[in-house]
Short mmCIF file of C-alpha atoms (C1' of nucleotides) in Angstrom, two decimals:
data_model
loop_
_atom_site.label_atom_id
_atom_site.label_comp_id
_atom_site.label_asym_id
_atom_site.label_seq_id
_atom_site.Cartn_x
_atom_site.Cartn_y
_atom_site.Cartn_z
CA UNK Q 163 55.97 85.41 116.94
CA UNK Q 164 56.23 82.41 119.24
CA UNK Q 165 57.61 82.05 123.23
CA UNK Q 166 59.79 79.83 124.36
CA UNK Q 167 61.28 78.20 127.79
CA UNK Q 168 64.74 77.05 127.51
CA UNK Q 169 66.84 75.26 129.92
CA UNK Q 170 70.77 75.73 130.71
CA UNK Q 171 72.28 74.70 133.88
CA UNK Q 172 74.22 78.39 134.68
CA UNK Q 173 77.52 76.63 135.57
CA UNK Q 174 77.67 75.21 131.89
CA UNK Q 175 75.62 77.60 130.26
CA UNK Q 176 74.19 80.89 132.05
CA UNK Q 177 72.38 83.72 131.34
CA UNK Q 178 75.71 86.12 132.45
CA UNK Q 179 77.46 84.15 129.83
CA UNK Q 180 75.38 85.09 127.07
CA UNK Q 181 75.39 88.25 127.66
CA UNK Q 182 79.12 88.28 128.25
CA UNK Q 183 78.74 86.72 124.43
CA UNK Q 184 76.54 88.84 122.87
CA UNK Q 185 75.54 85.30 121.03
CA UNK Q 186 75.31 81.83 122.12
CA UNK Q 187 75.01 78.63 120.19
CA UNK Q 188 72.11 76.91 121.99
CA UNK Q 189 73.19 73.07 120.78
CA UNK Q 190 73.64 69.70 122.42
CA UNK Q 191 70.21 68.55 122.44
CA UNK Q 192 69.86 65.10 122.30
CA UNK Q 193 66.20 64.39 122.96
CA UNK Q 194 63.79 64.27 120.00
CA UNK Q 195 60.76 66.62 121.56
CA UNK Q 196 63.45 69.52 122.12
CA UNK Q 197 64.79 69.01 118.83
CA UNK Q 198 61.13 69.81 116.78
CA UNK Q 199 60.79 72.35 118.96
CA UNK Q 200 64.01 74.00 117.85
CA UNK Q 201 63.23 73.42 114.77
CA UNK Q 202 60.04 75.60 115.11
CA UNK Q 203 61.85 78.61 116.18
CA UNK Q 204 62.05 81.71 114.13
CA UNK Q 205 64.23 84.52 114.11
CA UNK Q 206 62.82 87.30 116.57
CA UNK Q 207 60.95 84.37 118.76
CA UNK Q 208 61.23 85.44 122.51
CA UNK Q 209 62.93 82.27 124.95
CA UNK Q 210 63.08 82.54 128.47
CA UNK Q 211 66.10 81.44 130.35
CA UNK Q 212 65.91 79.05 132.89
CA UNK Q 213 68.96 77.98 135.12
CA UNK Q 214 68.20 74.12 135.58
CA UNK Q 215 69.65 72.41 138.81
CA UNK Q 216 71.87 75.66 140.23
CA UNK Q 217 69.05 78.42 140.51
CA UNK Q 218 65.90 76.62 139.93
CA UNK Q 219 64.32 80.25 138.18
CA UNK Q 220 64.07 82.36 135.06
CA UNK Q 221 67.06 85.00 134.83
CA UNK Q 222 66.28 86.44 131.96
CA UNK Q 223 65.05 86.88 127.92
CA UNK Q 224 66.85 85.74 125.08
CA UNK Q 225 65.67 86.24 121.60
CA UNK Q 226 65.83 83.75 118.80
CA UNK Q 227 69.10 85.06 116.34
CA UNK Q 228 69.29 82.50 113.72
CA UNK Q 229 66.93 79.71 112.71
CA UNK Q 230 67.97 76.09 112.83
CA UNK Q 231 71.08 74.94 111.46
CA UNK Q 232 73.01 71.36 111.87
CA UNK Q 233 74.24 71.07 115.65
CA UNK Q 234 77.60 71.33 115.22
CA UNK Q 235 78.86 69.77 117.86
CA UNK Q 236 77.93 66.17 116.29
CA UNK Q 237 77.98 64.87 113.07
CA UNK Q 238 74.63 63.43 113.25
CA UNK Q 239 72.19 65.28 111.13
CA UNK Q 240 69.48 64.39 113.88
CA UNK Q 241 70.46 67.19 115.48
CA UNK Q 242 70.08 70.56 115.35
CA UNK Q 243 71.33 73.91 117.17
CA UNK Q 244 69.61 77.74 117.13
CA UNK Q 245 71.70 80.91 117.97
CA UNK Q 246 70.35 83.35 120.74
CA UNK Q 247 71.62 86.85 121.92
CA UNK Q 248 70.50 88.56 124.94
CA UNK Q 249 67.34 90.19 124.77
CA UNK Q 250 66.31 91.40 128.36
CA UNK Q 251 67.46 90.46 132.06
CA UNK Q 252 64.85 89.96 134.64
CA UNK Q 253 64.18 92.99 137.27
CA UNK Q 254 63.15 89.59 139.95
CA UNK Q 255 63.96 85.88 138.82
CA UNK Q 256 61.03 83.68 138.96
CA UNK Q 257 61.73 80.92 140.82
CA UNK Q 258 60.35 76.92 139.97
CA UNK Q 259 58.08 77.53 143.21
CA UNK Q 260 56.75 80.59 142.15
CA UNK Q 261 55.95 78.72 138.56
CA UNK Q 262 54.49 76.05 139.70
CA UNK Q 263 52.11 78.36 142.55
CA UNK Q 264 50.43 80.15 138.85
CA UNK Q 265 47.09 78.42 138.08
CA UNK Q 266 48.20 79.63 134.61
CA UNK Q 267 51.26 77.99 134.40
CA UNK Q 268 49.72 74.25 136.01
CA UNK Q 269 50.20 72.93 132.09
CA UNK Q 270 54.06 73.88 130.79
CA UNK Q 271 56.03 71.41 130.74
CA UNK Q 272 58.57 72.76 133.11
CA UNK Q 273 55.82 71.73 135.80
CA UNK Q 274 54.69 69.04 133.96
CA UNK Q 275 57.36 67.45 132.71
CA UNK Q 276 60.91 68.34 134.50
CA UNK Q 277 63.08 66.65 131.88
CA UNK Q 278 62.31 68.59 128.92
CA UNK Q 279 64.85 71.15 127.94
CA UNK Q 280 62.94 73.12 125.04
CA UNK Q 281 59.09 74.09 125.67
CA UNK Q 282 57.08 76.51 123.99
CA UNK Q 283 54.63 78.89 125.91
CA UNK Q 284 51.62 80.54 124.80
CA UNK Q 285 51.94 84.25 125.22
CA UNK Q 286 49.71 84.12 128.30
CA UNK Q 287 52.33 81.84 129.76
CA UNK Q 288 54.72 83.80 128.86
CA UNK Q 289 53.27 87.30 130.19
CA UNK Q 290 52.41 85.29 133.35
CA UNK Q 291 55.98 84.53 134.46
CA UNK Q 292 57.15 88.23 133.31
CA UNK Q 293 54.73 89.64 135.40
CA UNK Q 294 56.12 87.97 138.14
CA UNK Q 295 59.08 89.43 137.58
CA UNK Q 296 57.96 92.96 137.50
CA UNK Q 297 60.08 93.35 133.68
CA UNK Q 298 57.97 94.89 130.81
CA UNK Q 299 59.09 94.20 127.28
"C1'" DG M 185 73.44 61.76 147.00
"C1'" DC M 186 68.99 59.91 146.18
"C1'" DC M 187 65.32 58.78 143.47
"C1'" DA M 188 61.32 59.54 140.33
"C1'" DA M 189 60.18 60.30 135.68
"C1'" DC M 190 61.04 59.74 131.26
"C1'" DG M 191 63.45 58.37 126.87
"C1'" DT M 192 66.11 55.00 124.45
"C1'" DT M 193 67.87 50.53 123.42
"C1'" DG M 194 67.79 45.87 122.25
"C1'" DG M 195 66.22 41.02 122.75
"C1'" DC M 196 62.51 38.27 121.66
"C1'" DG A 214 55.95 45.60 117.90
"C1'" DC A 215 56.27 44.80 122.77
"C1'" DC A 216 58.49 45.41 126.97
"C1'" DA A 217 62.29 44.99 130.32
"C1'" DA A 218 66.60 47.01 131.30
"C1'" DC A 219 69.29 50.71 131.37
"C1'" DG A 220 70.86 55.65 131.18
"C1'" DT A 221 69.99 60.50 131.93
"C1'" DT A 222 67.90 64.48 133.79
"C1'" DG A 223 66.81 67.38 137.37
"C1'" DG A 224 64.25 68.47 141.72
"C1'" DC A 225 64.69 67.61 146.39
#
DNA sequence: GCCAACGTTGGC
DNA sequence: GCCAACGTTGGC
């Protein structure tokens, strides 16, 4: 099983919503990097959710629903799109500055490199940030 | 609203 | 294949 980071901005995409869905499309990636990562994602693969620009933290857990599959919000078969459902809300978001305090967390690419919208974690990475928000899984 | 960082495009 | 110009993202 593999961890994830994935970015939404919450007022066009936020955790609430997905939750309010039960299932969200995650597509409209249009940057190569994000798009192999996608592609690596298997069903059951942990993401966290991180509200980009409104927020600046991680809300919550969403869990990988279906594999890859043609974006289909182009017609371009560059680009692909994964379905996630809600898997766990966080007890305490964990905001950018508390990221980026985490000797742990110095090398993800949310510190490292702002603009990328699909990251994975290792699982210490990814038990780093949940412990900072005080939610077991 | 600004600007830095990065990716993409296109001329040569 | 290089590199300058441009567009986009996202933190501040």
């Amino acid at each position: 099983m593999a961890y994830w980071l994935i970015k939404s901005e919450p007022d066009v995409y936020s955790y609430t919503k997905l939750v309010e869905e039960k299932e969200g499309t995650w597509d409209g990636v249009r940057n190569y990097q994000a798009r192999n990562n996608l592609k690596l994602m298997e069903k059951g693969d942990l993401a966290l959710f991180y509200h980009s620009n409104i927020g600046l933290e991680v809300v919550g857990i969403a869990q990988i629903s279906q594999p890859w599959f043609q974006d289909p919000t182009t017609d371009n078969t560059n680009w692909v799109a994964v379905k996630v459902k809600p898997f766990k809300a966080l007890n305490k978001p964990v905001s950018l500055q508390t990221i980026k305090q985490q000797p742990l967390l110095q090398n993800i690419a949310l510190v490292r490199n702002g603009r990328l919208s699909v990251m994975p974690l290792s699982a210490e990475e990814f038990n780093c940030i949940l412990k900072q928000s005080e939610t077991h899984v």
